[in-house]
Amino acid sequence: MSIVWLLKSSEDSDSRYVDTLQRSGMTAVTVPVLTFTFCNKDTLKAALEKPQDHSGIIFTSQRAVEAVSQIYSNMPAAHHHAWSEKKVFVIGDATQRAVQAHLKLSCIGQESGNAKQLAPIIIRETKAFDKPLLYPCGNLGRDELPRLLAQEDRDFRALTTYQTSQHPQLKQCIQNLKSSGKLPKVMVFFSPSGVNFTLPVLESVGVNITGVKFVAIGPTTNTALVEHNIPVSGVCPTPTPEGVIHVLTSLL
């Protein structure tokens, strides 16, 4: 069996990727790359308590949904009702499922896979110079979405609600995989920060990446790999298990 490393968040409990790869005859190994801590809870709480001051909310990651959920779940029903009447924009199927599971809100934009694809959806669904869209995000978030929205006079309020850092067990995990002979034929990266944290560890541990195929979950992760001069063998058409399988079946 071909060994595939899935370099993703340790907090991501989505087992669909491992299950899908194994059903296709591959050995999938999840490597915990990132860990998260929530922050600025009081500022986020104050914003969520004033839905009337916002035209909607943008979620570009499951972690942002979780940050909001911690506060939202303890808010009165009146606030839940008010937010349910606002437009909720998301990137990707996984973020949509997180919103529905934790917040019970309907979403727009789940077919998008990145900020460049979500921006025109937001612009189409909103009015220029309207109330700001609440945008809970991480400390390593890129500025592409805010820039695209500002160009079309869409106001937003970005709040850093979680901090992303390297998983404390990343190096040990890779060392263990190397010593046990579970080196991959393919590495699938799920985020730009995952790329930035993992590549130096691979070098320090002495993992030989010659002949290893690198796959990006989407365009922004692809850009991160290219910036590190890593040849990318494939970019998933969608950030889903099916998108990963689509690329892997053409490589293995």
Short mmCIF file of C-alpha atoms in Angstrom, two decimals:
data_model
loop_
_atom_site.label_atom_id
_atom_site.label_comp_id
_atom_site.label_asym_id
_atom_site.label_seq_id
_atom_site.Cartn_x
_atom_site.Cartn_y
_atom_site.Cartn_z
CA MET A 1 0.00 0.00 0.00
CA SER A 2 1.10 3.55 -0.71
CA ILE A 3 1.64 5.61 2.45
CA VAL A 4 0.10 9.09 2.40
CA TRP A 5 0.79 11.64 5.12
CA LEU A 6 -2.09 14.04 5.87
CA LEU A 7 -0.48 17.09 7.46
CA LYS A 8 -3.34 18.81 9.22
CA SER A 9 -4.62 20.23 12.49
CA SER A 10 -4.59 17.99 15.55
CA GLU A 11 -7.97 19.42 16.54
CA ASP A 12 -9.51 18.35 13.25
CA SER A 13 -11.56 15.27 14.14
CA ASP A 14 -12.74 14.78 10.55
CA SER A 15 -11.97 11.11 9.85
CA ARG A 16 -13.43 11.18 6.34
CA TYR A 17 -10.03 11.71 4.75
CA VAL A 18 -8.45 8.66 6.38
CA ASP A 19 -11.53 6.53 5.70
CA THR A 20 -11.74 7.59 2.04
CA LEU A 21 -8.05 6.93 1.39
CA GLN A 22 -8.12 3.55 3.08
CA ARG A 23 -11.15 2.49 1.04
CA SER A 24 -9.10 3.36 -2.04
CA GLY A 25 -6.29 1.05 -0.97
CA MET A 26 -3.94 3.64 0.53
CA THR A 27 -2.41 3.84 4.00
CA ALA A 28 -3.32 7.25 5.42
CA VAL A 29 -1.32 8.66 8.33
CA THR A 30 -2.49 11.87 10.02
CA VAL A 31 0.42 14.03 11.16
CA PRO A 32 -0.64 16.69 13.73
CA VAL A 33 0.83 19.92 12.47
CA LEU A 34 -1.08 22.73 14.17
CA THR A 35 -2.59 23.53 17.51
CA PHE A 36 -4.87 26.44 18.41
CA THR A 37 -5.68 28.63 21.41
CA PHE A 38 -8.68 30.96 21.54
CA CYS A 39 -8.21 34.64 22.36
CA ASN A 40 -9.98 38.02 22.57
CA LYS A 41 -13.12 36.37 23.92
CA ASP A 42 -14.48 39.55 25.52
CA THR A 43 -14.16 41.52 22.28
CA LEU A 44 -15.82 38.74 20.31
CA LYS A 45 -18.61 38.45 22.89
CA ALA A 46 -19.31 42.18 22.65
CA ALA A 47 -19.57 41.92 18.86
CA LEU A 48 -21.85 38.88 18.95
CA GLU A 49 -24.15 40.66 21.40
CA LYS A 50 -24.81 43.34 18.77
CA PRO A 51 -26.08 41.54 15.65
CA GLN A 52 -27.93 44.73 14.75
CA ASP A 53 -24.55 46.39 14.12
CA HIS A 54 -23.53 43.83 11.49
CA SER A 55 -24.85 42.79 8.09
CA GLY A 56 -23.60 39.23 8.51
CA ILE A 57 -20.62 37.08 9.45
CA ILE A 58 -17.77 35.42 7.56
CA PHE A 59 -16.20 32.10 8.53
CA THR A 60 -13.11 30.95 6.65
CA SER A 61 -12.12 28.15 9.05
CA GLN A 62 -13.61 25.61 11.44
CA ARG A 63 -11.55 27.14 14.24
CA ALA A 64 -13.29 30.50 13.85
CA VAL A 65 -16.63 28.69 14.11
CA GLU A 66 -15.50 27.01 17.33
CA ALA A 67 -14.34 30.33 18.79
CA VAL A 68 -17.75 31.85 18.11
CA SER A 69 -19.58 28.75 19.30
CA GLN A 70 -18.03 28.95 22.77
CA ILE A 71 -19.78 32.28 23.28
CA TYR A 72 -22.80 31.87 21.03
CA SER A 73 -24.01 28.73 22.80
CA ASN A 74 -24.51 30.71 26.02
CA MET A 75 -26.31 33.64 24.43
CA PRO A 76 -30.09 34.18 24.72
CA ALA A 77 -32.47 32.94 22.04
CA ALA A 78 -33.14 36.49 20.87
CA HIS A 79 -29.54 36.83 19.75
CA HIS A 80 -29.66 33.45 18.00
CA HIS A 81 -32.76 34.56 16.13
CA ALA A 82 -31.16 37.87 15.12
CA TRP A 83 -28.06 36.15 13.75
CA SER A 84 -30.19 33.58 11.92
CA GLU A 85 -31.61 36.44 9.85
CA LYS A 86 -28.12 37.60 8.83
CA LYS A 87 -26.10 36.24 5.93
CA VAL A 88 -23.44 33.72 6.96
CA PHE A 89 -20.61 33.23 4.47
CA VAL A 90 -18.23 30.26 4.59
CA ILE A 91 -15.30 28.77 2.71
CA GLY A 92 -15.66 25.09 2.02
CA ASP A 93 -17.80 22.15 3.00
CA ALA A 94 -16.00 21.49 6.29
CA THR A 95 -16.61 25.03 7.55
CA GLN A 96 -20.25 24.82 6.52
CA ARG A 97 -20.69 21.58 8.43
CA ALA A 98 -19.08 23.16 11.49
CA VAL A 99 -21.47 26.14 11.32
CA GLN A 100 -24.49 23.89 11.03
CA ALA A 101 -23.30 21.60 13.84
CA HIS A 102 -22.26 24.29 16.32
CA LEU A 103 -24.39 27.32 15.42
CA LYS A 104 -27.37 25.87 13.54
CA LEU A 105 -27.13 28.64 10.92
CA SER A 106 -27.67 28.47 7.16
CA CYS A 107 -24.65 29.26 5.02
CA ILE A 108 -23.74 30.81 1.69
CA GLY A 109 -20.53 30.10 -0.25
CA GLN A 110 -19.65 26.56 0.80
CA GLU A 111 -18.83 25.77 -2.82
CA SER A 112 -15.87 28.16 -2.57
CA GLY A 113 -12.45 26.76 -1.77
CA ASN A 114 -10.54 29.94 -0.95
CA ALA A 115 -10.86 33.69 -0.39
CA LYS A 116 -10.59 34.51 -4.09
CA GLN A 117 -13.63 32.32 -4.79
CA LEU A 118 -15.64 33.51 -1.78
CA ALA A 119 -15.13 37.24 -2.34
CA PRO A 120 -17.35 37.56 -5.46
CA ILE A 121 -20.09 35.58 -3.68
CA ILE A 122 -20.02 38.03 -0.76
CA ILE A 123 -19.99 40.99 -3.14
CA ARG A 124 -22.97 39.57 -5.04
CA GLU A 125 -24.96 38.95 -1.86
CA THR A 126 -24.26 42.26 -0.07
CA LYS A 127 -24.52 45.98 -0.71
CA ALA A 128 -21.72 48.51 -0.84
CA PHE A 129 -21.38 50.72 2.26
CA ASP A 130 -23.69 48.47 4.29
CA LYS A 131 -23.06 47.58 7.93
CA PRO A 132 -19.81 45.65 8.43
CA LEU A 133 -19.56 41.89 8.18
CA LEU A 134 -18.13 40.33 11.34
CA TYR A 135 -15.01 38.37 10.40
CA PRO A 136 -13.55 36.20 13.19
CA CYS A 137 -10.17 34.90 12.04
CA GLY A 138 -6.80 33.56 13.13
CA ASN A 139 -3.56 35.41 13.78
CA LEU A 140 -1.98 33.93 10.64
CA GLY A 141 -4.87 34.76 8.34
CA ARG A 142 -3.94 36.22 4.98
CA ASP A 143 -5.20 39.63 3.90
CA GLU A 144 -6.56 38.52 0.53
CA LEU A 145 -10.26 38.45 1.50
CA PRO A 146 -10.24 41.83 3.30
CA ARG A 147 -8.43 43.36 0.32
CA LEU A 148 -10.91 41.99 -2.21
CA LEU A 149 -13.89 43.15 -0.14
CA ALA A 150 -12.45 46.61 0.45
CA GLN A 151 -11.91 47.05 -3.30
CA GLU A 152 -15.68 46.71 -3.74
CA ASP A 153 -16.60 48.92 -0.76
CA ARG A 154 -17.75 46.02 1.45
CA ASP A 155 -17.10 46.85 5.07
CA PHE A 156 -15.96 44.18 7.51
CA ARG A 157 -14.74 43.91 11.07
CA ALA A 158 -11.87 41.46 11.44
CA LEU A 159 -11.32 40.04 14.93
CA THR A 160 -8.46 37.72 15.79
CA THR A 161 -10.20 34.97 17.74
CA TYR A 162 -7.56 32.22 17.77
CA GLN A 163 -3.79 31.82 17.69
CA THR A 164 -2.19 29.19 15.47
CA SER A 165 1.07 27.56 16.51
CA GLN A 166 3.15 24.49 15.74
CA HIS A 167 1.89 21.32 17.37
CA PRO A 168 4.24 20.40 20.27
CA GLN A 169 4.38 16.76 19.10
CA LEU A 170 5.05 17.48 15.41
CA LYS A 171 8.79 16.74 15.50
CA GLN A 172 8.40 13.63 17.65
CA CYS A 173 5.63 12.30 15.42
CA ILE A 174 7.76 12.68 12.30
CA GLN A 175 10.76 11.10 14.05
CA ASN A 176 8.60 8.12 15.06
CA LEU A 177 7.26 7.68 11.53
CA LYS A 178 10.78 7.84 10.11
CA SER A 179 12.20 5.31 12.58
CA SER A 180 9.31 2.91 11.98
CA GLY A 181 9.76 3.07 8.22
CA LYS A 182 6.45 4.80 7.51
CA LEU A 183 7.83 7.36 5.11
CA PRO A 184 5.31 8.62 2.57
CA LYS A 185 5.00 8.50 -1.16
CA VAL A 186 2.74 11.55 -0.94
CA MET A 187 2.38 14.41 1.56
CA VAL A 188 -0.92 16.28 1.54
CA PHE A 189 -0.77 19.72 3.15
CA PHE A 190 -3.98 21.30 4.44
CA SER A 191 -2.87 24.88 5.15
CA PRO A 192 -0.12 27.42 4.45
CA SER A 193 0.81 27.50 8.15
CA GLY A 194 1.11 23.71 8.08
CA VAL A 195 3.63 24.08 5.25
CA ASN A 196 5.60 26.75 7.09
CA PHE A 197 5.81 24.75 10.32
CA THR A 198 6.46 21.32 8.79
CA LEU A 199 9.16 21.88 6.17
CA PRO A 200 11.84 22.98 8.68
CA VAL A 201 10.99 19.98 10.87
CA LEU A 202 11.36 17.57 7.95
CA GLU A 203 14.80 19.01 7.32
CA SER A 204 15.88 18.92 10.98
CA VAL A 205 14.74 15.30 11.38
CA GLY A 206 16.49 14.32 8.16
CA VAL A 207 13.51 13.12 6.17
CA ASN A 208 14.57 12.64 2.56
CA ILE A 209 11.86 14.22 0.42
CA THR A 210 13.46 13.24 -2.88
CA GLY A 211 10.81 11.43 -4.87
CA VAL A 212 8.01 12.38 -2.47
CA LYS A 213 5.01 13.96 -4.18
CA PHE A 214 3.55 17.07 -2.58
CA VAL A 215 -0.16 17.84 -2.79
CA ALA A 216 -1.93 21.03 -1.69
CA ILE A 217 -5.52 21.09 -0.43
CA GLY A 218 -6.09 24.36 -2.30
CA PRO A 219 -4.52 27.34 -4.07
CA THR A 220 -3.26 29.21 -0.97
CA THR A 221 -1.51 26.10 0.34
CA ASN A 222 -0.09 25.56 -3.13
CA THR A 223 1.32 29.09 -3.05
CA ALA A 224 2.98 28.39 0.31
CA LEU A 225 4.68 25.27 -1.08
CA VAL A 226 5.84 27.12 -4.19
CA GLU A 227 7.26 29.92 -2.02
CA HIS A 228 9.44 27.24 -0.37
CA ASN A 229 10.56 26.00 -3.81
CA ILE A 230 8.70 22.72 -3.35
CA PRO A 231 7.50 21.14 -6.63
CA VAL A 232 3.76 20.58 -6.30
CA SER A 233 2.39 17.44 -7.94
CA GLY A 234 -1.26 18.35 -7.54
CA VAL A 235 -3.79 20.84 -6.14
CA CYS A 236 -7.11 19.42 -4.97
CA PRO A 237 -10.05 20.76 -7.01
CA THR A 238 -12.10 20.97 -3.81
CA PRO A 239 -11.02 20.91 -0.13
CA THR A 240 -12.79 17.59 0.46
CA PRO A 241 -11.86 13.88 0.70
CA GLU A 242 -13.14 13.49 -2.85
CA GLY A 243 -10.86 16.30 -3.99
CA VAL A 244 -7.86 14.62 -2.36
CA ILE A 245 -8.69 11.24 -3.91
CA HIS A 246 -9.10 12.87 -7.33
CA VAL A 247 -5.47 14.05 -7.18
CA LEU A 248 -4.01 10.97 -5.51
CA THR A 249 -5.48 8.49 -7.98
CA SER A 250 -3.66 10.30 -10.77
CA LEU A 251 -0.36 10.18 -8.87
CA LEU A 252 -0.27 6.64 -7.42
#
